[in-house]
Tab-separated table of C-alpha atoms in Angstrom:
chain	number	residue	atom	x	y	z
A	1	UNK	CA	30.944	-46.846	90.657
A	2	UNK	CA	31.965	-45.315	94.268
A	3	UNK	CA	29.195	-44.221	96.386
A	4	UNK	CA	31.439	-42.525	99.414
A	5	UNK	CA	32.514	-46.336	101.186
A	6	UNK	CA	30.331	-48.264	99.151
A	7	UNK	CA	31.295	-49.924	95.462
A	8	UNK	CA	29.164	-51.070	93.218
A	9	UNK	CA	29.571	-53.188	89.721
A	10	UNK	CA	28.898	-51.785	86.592
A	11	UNK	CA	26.071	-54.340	85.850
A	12	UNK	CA	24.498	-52.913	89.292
A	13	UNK	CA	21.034	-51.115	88.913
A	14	UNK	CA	21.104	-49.287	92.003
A	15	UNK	CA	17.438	-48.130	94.117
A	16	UNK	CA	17.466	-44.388	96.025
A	17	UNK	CA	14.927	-44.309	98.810
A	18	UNK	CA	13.647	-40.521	99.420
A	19	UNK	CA	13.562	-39.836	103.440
A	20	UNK	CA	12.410	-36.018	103.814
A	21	UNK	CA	12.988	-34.330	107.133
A	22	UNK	CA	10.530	-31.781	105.226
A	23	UNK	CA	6.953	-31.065	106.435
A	24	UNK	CA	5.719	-29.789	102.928
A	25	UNK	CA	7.254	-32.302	100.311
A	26	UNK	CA	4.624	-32.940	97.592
A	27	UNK	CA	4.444	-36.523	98.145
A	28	UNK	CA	4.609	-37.136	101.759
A	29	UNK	CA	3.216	-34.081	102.966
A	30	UNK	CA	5.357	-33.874	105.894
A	31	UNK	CA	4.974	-37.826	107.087
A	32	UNK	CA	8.237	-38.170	107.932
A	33	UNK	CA	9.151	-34.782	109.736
A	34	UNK	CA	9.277	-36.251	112.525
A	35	UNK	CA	12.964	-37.630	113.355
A	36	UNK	CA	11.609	-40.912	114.674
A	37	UNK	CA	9.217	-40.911	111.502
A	38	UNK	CA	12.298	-40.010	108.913
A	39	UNK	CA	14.664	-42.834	110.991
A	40	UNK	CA	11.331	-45.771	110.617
A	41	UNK	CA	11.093	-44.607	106.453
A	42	UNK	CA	14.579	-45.808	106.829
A	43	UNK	CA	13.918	-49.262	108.312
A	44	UNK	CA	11.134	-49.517	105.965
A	45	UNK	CA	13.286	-48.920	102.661
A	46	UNK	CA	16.518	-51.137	103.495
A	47	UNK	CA	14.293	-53.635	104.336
A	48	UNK	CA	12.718	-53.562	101.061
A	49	UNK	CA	16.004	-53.494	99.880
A	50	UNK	CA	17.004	-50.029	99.027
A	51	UNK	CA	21.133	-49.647	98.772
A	52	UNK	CA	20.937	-45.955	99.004
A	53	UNK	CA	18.746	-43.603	101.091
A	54	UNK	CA	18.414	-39.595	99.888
A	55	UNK	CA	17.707	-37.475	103.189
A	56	UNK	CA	16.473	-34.244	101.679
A	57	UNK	CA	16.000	-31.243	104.357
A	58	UNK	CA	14.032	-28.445	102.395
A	59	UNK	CA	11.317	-29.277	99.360
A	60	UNK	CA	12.338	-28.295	95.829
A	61	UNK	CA	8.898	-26.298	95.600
A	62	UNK	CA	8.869	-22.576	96.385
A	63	UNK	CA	8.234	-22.255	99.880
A	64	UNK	CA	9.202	-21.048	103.191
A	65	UNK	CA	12.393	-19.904	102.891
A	66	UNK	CA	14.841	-22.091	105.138
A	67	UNK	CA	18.501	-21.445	106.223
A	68	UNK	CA	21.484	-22.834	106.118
A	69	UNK	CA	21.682	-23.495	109.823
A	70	UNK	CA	17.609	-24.626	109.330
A	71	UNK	CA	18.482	-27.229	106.829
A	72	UNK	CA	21.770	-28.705	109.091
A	73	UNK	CA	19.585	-29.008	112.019
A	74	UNK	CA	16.902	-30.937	110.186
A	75	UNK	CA	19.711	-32.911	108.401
A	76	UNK	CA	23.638	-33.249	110.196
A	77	UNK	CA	22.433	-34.934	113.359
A	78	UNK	CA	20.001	-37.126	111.513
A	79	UNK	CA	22.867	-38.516	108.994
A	80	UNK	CA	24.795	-39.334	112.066
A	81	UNK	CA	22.172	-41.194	113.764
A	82	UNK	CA	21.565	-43.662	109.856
A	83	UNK	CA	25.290	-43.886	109.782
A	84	UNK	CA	25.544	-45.244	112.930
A	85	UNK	CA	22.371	-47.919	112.294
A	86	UNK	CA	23.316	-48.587	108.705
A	87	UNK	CA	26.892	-48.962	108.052
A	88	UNK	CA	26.450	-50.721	105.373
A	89	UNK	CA	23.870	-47.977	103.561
A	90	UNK	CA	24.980	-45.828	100.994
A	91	UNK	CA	23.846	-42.141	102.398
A	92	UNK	CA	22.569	-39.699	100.241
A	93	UNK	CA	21.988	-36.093	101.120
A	94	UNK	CA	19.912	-34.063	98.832
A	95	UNK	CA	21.335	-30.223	98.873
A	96	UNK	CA	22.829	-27.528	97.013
A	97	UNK	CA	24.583	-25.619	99.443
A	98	UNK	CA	28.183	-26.580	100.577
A	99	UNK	CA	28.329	-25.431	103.982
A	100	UNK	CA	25.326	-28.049	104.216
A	101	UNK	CA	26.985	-30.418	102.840
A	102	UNK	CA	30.384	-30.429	104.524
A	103	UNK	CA	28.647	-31.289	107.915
A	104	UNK	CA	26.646	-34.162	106.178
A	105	UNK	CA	29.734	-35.600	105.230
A	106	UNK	CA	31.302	-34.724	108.433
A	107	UNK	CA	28.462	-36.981	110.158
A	108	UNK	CA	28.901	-39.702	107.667
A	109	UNK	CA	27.443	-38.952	104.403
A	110	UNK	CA	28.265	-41.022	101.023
A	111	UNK	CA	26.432	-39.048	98.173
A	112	UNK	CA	25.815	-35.295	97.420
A	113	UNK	CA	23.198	-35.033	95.530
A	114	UNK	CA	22.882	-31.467	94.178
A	115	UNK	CA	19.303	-31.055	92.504
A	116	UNK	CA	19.901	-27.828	91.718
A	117	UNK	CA	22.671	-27.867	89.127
A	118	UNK	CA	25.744	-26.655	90.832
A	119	UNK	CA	23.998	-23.709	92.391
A	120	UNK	CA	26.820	-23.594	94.561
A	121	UNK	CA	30.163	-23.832	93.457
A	122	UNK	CA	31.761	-24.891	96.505
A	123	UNK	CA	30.124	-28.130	96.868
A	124	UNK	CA	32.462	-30.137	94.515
A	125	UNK	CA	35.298	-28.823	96.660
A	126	UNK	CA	33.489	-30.321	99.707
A	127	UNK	CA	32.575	-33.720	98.215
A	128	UNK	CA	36.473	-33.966	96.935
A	129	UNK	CA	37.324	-33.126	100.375
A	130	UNK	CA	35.457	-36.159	102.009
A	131	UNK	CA	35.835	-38.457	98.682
A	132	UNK	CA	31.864	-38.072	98.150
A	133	UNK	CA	30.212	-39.057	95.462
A	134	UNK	CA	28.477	-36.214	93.796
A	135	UNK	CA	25.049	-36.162	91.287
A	136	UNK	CA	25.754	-33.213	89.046
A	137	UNK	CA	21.804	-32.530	87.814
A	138	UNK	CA	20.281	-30.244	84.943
A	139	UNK	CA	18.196	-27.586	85.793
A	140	UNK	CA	18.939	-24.752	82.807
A	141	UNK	CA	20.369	-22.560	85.534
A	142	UNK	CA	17.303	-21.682	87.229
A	143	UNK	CA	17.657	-20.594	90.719
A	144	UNK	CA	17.042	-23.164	93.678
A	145	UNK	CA	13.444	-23.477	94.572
A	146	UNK	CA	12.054	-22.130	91.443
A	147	UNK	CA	9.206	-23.435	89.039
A	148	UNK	CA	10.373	-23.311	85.232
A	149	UNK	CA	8.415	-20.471	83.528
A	150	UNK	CA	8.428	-20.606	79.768
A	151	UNK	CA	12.295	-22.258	79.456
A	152	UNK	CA	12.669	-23.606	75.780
A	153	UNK	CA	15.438	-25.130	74.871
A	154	UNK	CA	16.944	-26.254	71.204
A	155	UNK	CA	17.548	-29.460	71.947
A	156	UNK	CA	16.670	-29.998	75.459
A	157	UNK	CA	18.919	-33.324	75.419
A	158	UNK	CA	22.112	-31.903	74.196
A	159	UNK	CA	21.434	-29.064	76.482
A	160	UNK	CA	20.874	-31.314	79.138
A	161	UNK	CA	24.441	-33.670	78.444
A	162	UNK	CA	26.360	-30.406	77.946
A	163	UNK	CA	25.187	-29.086	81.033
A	164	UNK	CA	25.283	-32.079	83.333
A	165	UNK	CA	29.007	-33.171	81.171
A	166	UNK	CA	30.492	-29.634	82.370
A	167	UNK	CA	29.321	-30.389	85.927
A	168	UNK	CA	31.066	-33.640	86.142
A	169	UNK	CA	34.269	-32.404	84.297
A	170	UNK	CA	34.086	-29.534	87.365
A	171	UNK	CA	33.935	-32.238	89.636
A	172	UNK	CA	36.751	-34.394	88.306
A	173	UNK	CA	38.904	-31.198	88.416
A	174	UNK	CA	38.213	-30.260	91.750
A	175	UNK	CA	39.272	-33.547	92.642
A	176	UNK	CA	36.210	-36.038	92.990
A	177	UNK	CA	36.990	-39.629	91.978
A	178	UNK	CA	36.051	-40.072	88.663
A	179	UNK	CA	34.123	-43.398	89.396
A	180	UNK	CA	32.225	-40.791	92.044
A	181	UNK	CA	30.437	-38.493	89.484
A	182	UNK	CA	26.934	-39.517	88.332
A	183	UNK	CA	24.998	-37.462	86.425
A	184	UNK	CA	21.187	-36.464	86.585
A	185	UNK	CA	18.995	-34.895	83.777
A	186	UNK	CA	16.290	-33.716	86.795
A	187	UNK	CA	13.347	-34.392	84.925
A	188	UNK	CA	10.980	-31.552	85.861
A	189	UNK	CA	13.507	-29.226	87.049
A	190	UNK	CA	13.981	-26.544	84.645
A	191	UNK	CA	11.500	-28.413	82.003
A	192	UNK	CA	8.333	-28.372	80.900
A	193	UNK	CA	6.240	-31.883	80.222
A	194	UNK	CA	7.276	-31.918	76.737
A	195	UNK	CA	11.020	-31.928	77.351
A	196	UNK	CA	10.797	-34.277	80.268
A	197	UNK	CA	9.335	-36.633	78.017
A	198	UNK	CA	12.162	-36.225	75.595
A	199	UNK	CA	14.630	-36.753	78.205
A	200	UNK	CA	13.281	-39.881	79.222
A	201	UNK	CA	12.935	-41.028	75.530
A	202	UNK	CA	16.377	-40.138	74.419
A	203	UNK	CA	17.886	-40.998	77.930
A	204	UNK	CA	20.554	-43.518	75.818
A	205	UNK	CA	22.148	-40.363	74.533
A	206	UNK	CA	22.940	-39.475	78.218
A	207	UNK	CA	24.026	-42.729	78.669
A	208	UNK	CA	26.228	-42.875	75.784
A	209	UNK	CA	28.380	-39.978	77.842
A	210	UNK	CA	30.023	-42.760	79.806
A	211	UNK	CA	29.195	-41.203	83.000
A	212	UNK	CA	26.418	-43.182	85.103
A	213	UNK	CA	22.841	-41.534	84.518
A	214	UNK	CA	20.455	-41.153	87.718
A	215	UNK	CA	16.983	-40.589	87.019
A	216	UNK	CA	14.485	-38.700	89.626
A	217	UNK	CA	11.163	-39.897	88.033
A	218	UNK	CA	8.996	-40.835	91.078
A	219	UNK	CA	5.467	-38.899	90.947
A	220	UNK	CA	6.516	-36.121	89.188
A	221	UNK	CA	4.217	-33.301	87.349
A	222	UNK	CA	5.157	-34.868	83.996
A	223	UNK	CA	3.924	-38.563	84.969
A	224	UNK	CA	0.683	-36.212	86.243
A	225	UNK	CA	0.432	-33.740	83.140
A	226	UNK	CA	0.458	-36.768	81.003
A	227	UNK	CA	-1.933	-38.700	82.559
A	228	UNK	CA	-3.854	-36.663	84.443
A	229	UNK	CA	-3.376	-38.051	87.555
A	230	UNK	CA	-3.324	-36.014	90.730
A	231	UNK	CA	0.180	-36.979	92.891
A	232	UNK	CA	-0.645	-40.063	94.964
A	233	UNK	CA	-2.827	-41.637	91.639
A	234	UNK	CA	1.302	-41.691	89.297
A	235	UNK	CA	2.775	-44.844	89.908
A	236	UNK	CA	1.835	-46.629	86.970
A	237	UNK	CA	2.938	-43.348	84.999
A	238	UNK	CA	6.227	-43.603	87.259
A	239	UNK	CA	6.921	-47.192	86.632
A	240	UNK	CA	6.500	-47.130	82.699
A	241	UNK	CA	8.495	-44.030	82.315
A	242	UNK	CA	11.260	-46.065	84.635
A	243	UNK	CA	11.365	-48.899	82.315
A	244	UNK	CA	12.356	-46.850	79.587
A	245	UNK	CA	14.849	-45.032	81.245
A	246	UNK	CA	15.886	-48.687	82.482
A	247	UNK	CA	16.003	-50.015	79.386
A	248	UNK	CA	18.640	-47.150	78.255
A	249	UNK	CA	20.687	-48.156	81.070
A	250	UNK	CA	20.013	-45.763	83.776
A	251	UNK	CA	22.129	-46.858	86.963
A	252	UNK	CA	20.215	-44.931	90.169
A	253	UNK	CA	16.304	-44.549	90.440
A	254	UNK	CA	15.240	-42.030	93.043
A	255	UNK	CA	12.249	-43.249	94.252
A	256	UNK	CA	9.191	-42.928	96.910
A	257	UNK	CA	8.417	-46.353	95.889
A	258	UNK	CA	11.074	-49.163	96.237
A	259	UNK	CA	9.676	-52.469	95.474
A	260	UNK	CA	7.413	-51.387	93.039
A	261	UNK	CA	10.715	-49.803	91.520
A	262	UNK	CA	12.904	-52.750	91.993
A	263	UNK	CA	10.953	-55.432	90.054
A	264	UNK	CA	10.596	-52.938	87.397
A	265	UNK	CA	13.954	-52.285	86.664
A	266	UNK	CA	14.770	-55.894	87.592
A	267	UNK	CA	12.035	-56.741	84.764
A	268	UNK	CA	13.538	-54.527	82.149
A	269	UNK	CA	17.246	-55.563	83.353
A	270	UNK	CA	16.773	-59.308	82.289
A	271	UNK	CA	15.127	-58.346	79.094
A	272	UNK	CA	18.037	-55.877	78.544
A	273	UNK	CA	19.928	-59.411	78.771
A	274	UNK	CA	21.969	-57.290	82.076
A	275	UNK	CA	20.548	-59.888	84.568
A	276	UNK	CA	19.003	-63.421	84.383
A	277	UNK	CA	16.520	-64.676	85.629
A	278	UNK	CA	15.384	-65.477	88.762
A	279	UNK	CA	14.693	-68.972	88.842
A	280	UNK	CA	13.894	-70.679	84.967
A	281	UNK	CA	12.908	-73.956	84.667
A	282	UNK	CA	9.680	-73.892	81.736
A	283	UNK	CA	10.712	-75.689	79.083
A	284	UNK	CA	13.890	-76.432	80.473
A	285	UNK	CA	13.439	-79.199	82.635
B	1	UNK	CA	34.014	-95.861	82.806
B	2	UNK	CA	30.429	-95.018	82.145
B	3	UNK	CA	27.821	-92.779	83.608
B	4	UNK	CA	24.302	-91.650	82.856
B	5	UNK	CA	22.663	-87.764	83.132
B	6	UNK	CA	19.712	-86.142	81.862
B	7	UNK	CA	19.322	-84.223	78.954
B	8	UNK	CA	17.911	-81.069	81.119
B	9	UNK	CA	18.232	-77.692	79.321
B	10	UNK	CA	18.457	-76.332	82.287
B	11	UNK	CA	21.794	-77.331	82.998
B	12	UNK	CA	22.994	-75.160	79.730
B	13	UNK	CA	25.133	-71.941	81.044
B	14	UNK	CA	23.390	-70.164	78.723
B	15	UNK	CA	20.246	-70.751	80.333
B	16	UNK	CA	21.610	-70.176	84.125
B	17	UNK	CA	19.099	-68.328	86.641
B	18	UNK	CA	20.312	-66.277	89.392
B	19	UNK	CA	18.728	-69.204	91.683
B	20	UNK	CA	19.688	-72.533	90.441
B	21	UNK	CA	16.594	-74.632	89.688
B	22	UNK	CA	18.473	-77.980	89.341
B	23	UNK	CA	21.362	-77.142	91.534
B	24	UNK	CA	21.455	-80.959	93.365
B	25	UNK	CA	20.838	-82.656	90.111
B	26	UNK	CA	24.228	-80.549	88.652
B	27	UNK	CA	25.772	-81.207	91.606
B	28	UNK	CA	25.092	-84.791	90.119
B	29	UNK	CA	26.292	-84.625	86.892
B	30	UNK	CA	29.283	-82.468	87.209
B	31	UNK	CA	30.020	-85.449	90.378
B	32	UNK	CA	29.714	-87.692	87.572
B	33	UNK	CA	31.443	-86.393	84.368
B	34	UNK	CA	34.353	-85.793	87.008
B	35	UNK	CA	34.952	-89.202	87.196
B	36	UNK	CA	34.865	-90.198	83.115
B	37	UNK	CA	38.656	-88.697	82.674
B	38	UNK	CA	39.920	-85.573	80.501
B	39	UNK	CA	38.532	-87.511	76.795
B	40	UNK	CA	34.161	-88.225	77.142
B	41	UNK	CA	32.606	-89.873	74.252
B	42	UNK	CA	29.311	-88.790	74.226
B	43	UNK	CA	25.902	-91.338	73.551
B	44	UNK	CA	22.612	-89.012	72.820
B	45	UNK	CA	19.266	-89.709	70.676
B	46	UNK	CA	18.027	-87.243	68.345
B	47	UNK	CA	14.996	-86.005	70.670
B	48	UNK	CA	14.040	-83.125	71.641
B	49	UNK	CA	16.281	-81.784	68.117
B	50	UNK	CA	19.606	-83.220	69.350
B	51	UNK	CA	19.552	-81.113	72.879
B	52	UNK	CA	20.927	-83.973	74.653
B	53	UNK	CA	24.477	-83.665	72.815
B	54	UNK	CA	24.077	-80.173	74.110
B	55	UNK	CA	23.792	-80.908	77.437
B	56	UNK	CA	26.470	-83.562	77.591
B	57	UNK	CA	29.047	-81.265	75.774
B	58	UNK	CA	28.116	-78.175	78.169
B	59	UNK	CA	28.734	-80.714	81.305
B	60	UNK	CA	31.936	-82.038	79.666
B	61	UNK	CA	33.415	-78.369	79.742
B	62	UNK	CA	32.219	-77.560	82.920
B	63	UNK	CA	34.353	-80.885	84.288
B	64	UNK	CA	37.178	-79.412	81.954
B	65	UNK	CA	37.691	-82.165	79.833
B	66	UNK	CA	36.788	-82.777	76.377
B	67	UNK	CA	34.585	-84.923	73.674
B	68	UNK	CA	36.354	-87.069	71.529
B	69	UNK	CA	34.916	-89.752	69.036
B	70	UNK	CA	37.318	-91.918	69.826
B	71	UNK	CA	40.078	-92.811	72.482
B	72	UNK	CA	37.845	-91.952	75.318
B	73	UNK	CA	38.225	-92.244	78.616
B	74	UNK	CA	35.095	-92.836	79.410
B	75	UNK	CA	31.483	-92.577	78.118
B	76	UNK	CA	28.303	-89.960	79.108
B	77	UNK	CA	25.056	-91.139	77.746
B	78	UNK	CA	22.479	-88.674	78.013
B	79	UNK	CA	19.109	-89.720	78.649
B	80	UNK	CA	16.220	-89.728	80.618
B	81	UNK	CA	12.313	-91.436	81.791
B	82	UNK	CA	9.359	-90.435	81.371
B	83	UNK	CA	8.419	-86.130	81.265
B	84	UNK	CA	4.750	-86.992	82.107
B	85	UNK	CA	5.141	-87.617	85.880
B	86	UNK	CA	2.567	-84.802	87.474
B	87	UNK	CA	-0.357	-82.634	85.827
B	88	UNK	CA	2.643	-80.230	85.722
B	89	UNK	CA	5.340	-81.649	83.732
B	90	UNK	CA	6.002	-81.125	80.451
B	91	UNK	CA	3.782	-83.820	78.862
B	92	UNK	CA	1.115	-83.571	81.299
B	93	UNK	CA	0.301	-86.332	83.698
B	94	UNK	CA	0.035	-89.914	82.208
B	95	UNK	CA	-0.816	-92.694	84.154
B	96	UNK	CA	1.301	-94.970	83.191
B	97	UNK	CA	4.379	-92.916	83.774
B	98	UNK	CA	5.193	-94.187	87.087
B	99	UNK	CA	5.346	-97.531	85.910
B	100	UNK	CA	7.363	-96.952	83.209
B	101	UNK	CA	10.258	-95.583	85.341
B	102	UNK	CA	10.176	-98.546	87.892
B	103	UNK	CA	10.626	-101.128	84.960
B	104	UNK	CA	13.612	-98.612	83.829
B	105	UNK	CA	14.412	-98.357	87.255
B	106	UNK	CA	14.897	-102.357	87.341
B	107	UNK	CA	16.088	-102.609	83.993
B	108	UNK	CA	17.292	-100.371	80.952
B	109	UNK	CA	17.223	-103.347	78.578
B	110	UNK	CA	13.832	-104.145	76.705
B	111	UNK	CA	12.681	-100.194	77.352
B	112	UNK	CA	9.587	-100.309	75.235
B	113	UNK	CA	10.622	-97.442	72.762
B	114	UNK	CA	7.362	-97.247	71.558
B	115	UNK	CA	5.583	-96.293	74.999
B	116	UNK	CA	8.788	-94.136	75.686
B	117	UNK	CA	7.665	-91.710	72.688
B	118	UNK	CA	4.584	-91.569	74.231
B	119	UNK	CA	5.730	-90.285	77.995
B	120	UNK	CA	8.168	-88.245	76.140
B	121	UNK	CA	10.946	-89.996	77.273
B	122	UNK	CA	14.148	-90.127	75.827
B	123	UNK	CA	14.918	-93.355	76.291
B	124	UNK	CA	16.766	-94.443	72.913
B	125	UNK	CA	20.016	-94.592	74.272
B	126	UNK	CA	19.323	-96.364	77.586
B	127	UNK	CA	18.783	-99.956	75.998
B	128	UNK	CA	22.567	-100.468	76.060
B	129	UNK	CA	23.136	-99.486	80.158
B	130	UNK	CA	23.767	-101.916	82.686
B	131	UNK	CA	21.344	-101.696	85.462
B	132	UNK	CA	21.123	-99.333	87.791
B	133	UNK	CA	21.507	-101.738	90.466
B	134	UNK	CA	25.031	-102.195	89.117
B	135	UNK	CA	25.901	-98.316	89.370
B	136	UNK	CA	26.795	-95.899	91.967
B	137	UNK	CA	23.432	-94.188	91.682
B	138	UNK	CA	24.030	-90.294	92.265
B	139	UNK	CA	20.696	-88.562	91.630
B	140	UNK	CA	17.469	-90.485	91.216
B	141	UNK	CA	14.143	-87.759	91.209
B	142	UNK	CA	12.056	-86.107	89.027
B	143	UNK	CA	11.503	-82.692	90.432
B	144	UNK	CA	9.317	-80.920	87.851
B	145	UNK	CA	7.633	-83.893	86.524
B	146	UNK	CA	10.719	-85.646	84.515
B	147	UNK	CA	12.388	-88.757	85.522
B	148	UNK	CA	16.061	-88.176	86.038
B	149	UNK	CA	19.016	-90.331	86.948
B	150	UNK	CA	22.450	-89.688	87.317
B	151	UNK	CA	24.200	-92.644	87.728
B	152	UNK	CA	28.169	-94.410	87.230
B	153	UNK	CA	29.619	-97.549	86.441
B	154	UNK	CA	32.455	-98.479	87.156
């Protein structure tokens, strides 16, 4: 896998930190608005360990509405400024909107990361014109920024493969490496509880595509619904839901919280058999 | 050519960690089975279900030569003192570990075989050795409560 300049192996399970320049996110609530606040999130995360940060200028809620030239001037500058600290970080920008994401790559951007399903067209054109990686998500072709109202779905796996398969095929044809496509199944976007929880059950079908699966997991309404537990009260719900998806093989977690994260999939990894352990010595000596 | 290692499990590649617990104490071994030529002859006890031909096999490969029955090179006995060295260690802490390991220590030859059952030692196989005060002693610990030596002679 090919993460802009970074490479990774395929036995890799890879953590995505979330930094929002946002002030309305659900789970930060604006804490890291502030540049200087965003740029310390950063610290924090690569020193826990993160390989990849996701710098996300406008919530996925409905909201305010913000502009293109809104979202660069939250974003662009702030790129440049972890590119230049953090050469060796995989950068992640979280948008669906190519002229966005030409100037994040133009600053130094590694990953588009398109939440909202190819929304817009043009941004495989952009990430093939920088060599970007590119997350192709499923959303059932909602709009950007909207809440799923009564969306069923047949099978909302094989809708979900088919959807997220075309994506990446787009991609490859517009010219993005093919070791540079991942694809998403955006639990929560487009679904209801009931289908995220069949994503994340029959996430080895996505896996089976070939392509490397991301899963966005962290806090969500589904880990909420299911538990009812209000956001801040999920990470147990997130971190059991991640060791399934781990255990399927999922390559990128998108997370709010890495080490929690890490030793999870790290867990599930050497039970998988895909890592050993740390340090064994029980019975062994 | 002769030399002496420990039948530690630990040493298996199929039970590698991403940090190596015993990473001096292979050092060791591999230090030693490099010097017994390409054809080892191997010398274990049954204990422990046979592991120790495990071991000696696994550290044979690793040095890139091979067991043979006969026509060796050189000879790998596999074998160890006492496992009851700390509250820790496998057998729990017996007293009279310590002592047991500073007569082997002196002397392989009269190992009470008896006792060595009893601090889980495998210790069969050590009657035969020359002392260690004859050999190029390598390794000489017991980190997590077993008594290991890695030793050559020459």
């Amino acid at each position: 896998m090919k993460l802009g300049r970074h490479a990774f192996g395929d036995d890799e399970a890879l953590m995505m930190a979330i930094v929002n320049r946002t002030p309305d996110s659900f789970f930060d609530k604006g804490a890291t608005w502030a540049e200087d606040a965003a740029f310390a999130r950063v610290a924090e995360v690569v020193a826990q360990g993160a390989e990849i940060v996701d710098i996300g200028g406008i919530k996925a809620a409905p909201g305010v509405e913000i502009s293109a030239a809104e979202e660069k001037a939250r974003v662009v500058d702030f790129v440049a400024r972890v590119r230049d600290s953090y050469p060796g970080l995989v950068i992640s920008v979280d948008t669906w909107r190519a002229e966005v994401g030409a100037a994040v790559c133009a600053a130094g951007a590694d990953v588009l990361n398109d939440a909202w399903g190819g929304a817009d067209p043009e941004l495989v054109d952009v990430a093939a014109e920088y060599d970007a990686a590119i997350i192709c998500t499923h959303t059932g072709g909602v709009t950007p920024r909207t809440r799923p109202y009564r969306i069923d779905y047949d099978d909302v796996v094989a809708a979900a493969i088919a959807d997220t398969v075309a994506y990446a095929s787009r991609a490859l044809s517009a010219g993005v490496a093919r070791e540079s496509i991942v694809i998403d199944p955006a639990h929560d976007f487009g679904k209801n509880t009931f289908h995220s929880l069949e994503i994340t059950r029959r996430l080895d079908e996505m896996v089976a595509t070939g392509w490397p699966v991301l899963v966005s997991l962290s806090n969500k309404d589904f880990v909420g619904e299911t538990l009812g537990r209000e956001v801040g009260d999920r990470l147990l719900g997130t971190l059991a839901a991640t060791s399934v998806c781990a255990l399927a093989g999922a390559r990128i977690y998108r997370v709010h919280q890495v080490p929690e994260t890490r030793q999870t999939v790290d867990m599930v990894w050497s039970i998988a058999g895909r890592r050993p352990p740390l340090r064994a010595i029980r019975g062994l000596q | 050519m002769k030399a002496l290692v420990p039948g530690t499990l630990a040493l298996l590649p199929s039970y590698a960690s991403i940090e190596d617990p015993v990473a001096p104490l292979r050092a060791a071994c591999l230090d030693a089975v490099g010097r017994l030529g390409p054809r080892v002859r191997i010398v274990s006890s049954a204990a422990t279900g046979g592991s120790g031909a495990r071991v000696g096999a696994a550290l044979v490969a690793a040095g890139g030569g091979t067991v043979v029955e006969s026509g060796e090179t050189g000879v790998l006995v596999v074998g160890n003192g006492s496992a009851t060295r700390t509250e820790k260690a496998p057998g729990h802490l017996d007293e009279r570990a310590a002592a047991f390991d500073e007569a082997l220590r002196a002397s392989f030859a009269g190992v009470d075989l008896e006792l060595a059952e009893e601090l889980w030692a495998d210790a069969a196989c050590l009657r035969d050795l020359p002392p260690l005060a004859d050999a190029e002693v390598l390794y000489d610990d017991a980190p997590y409560g077993v008594q290991y030596w890695v030793a050559v002679w020459a």
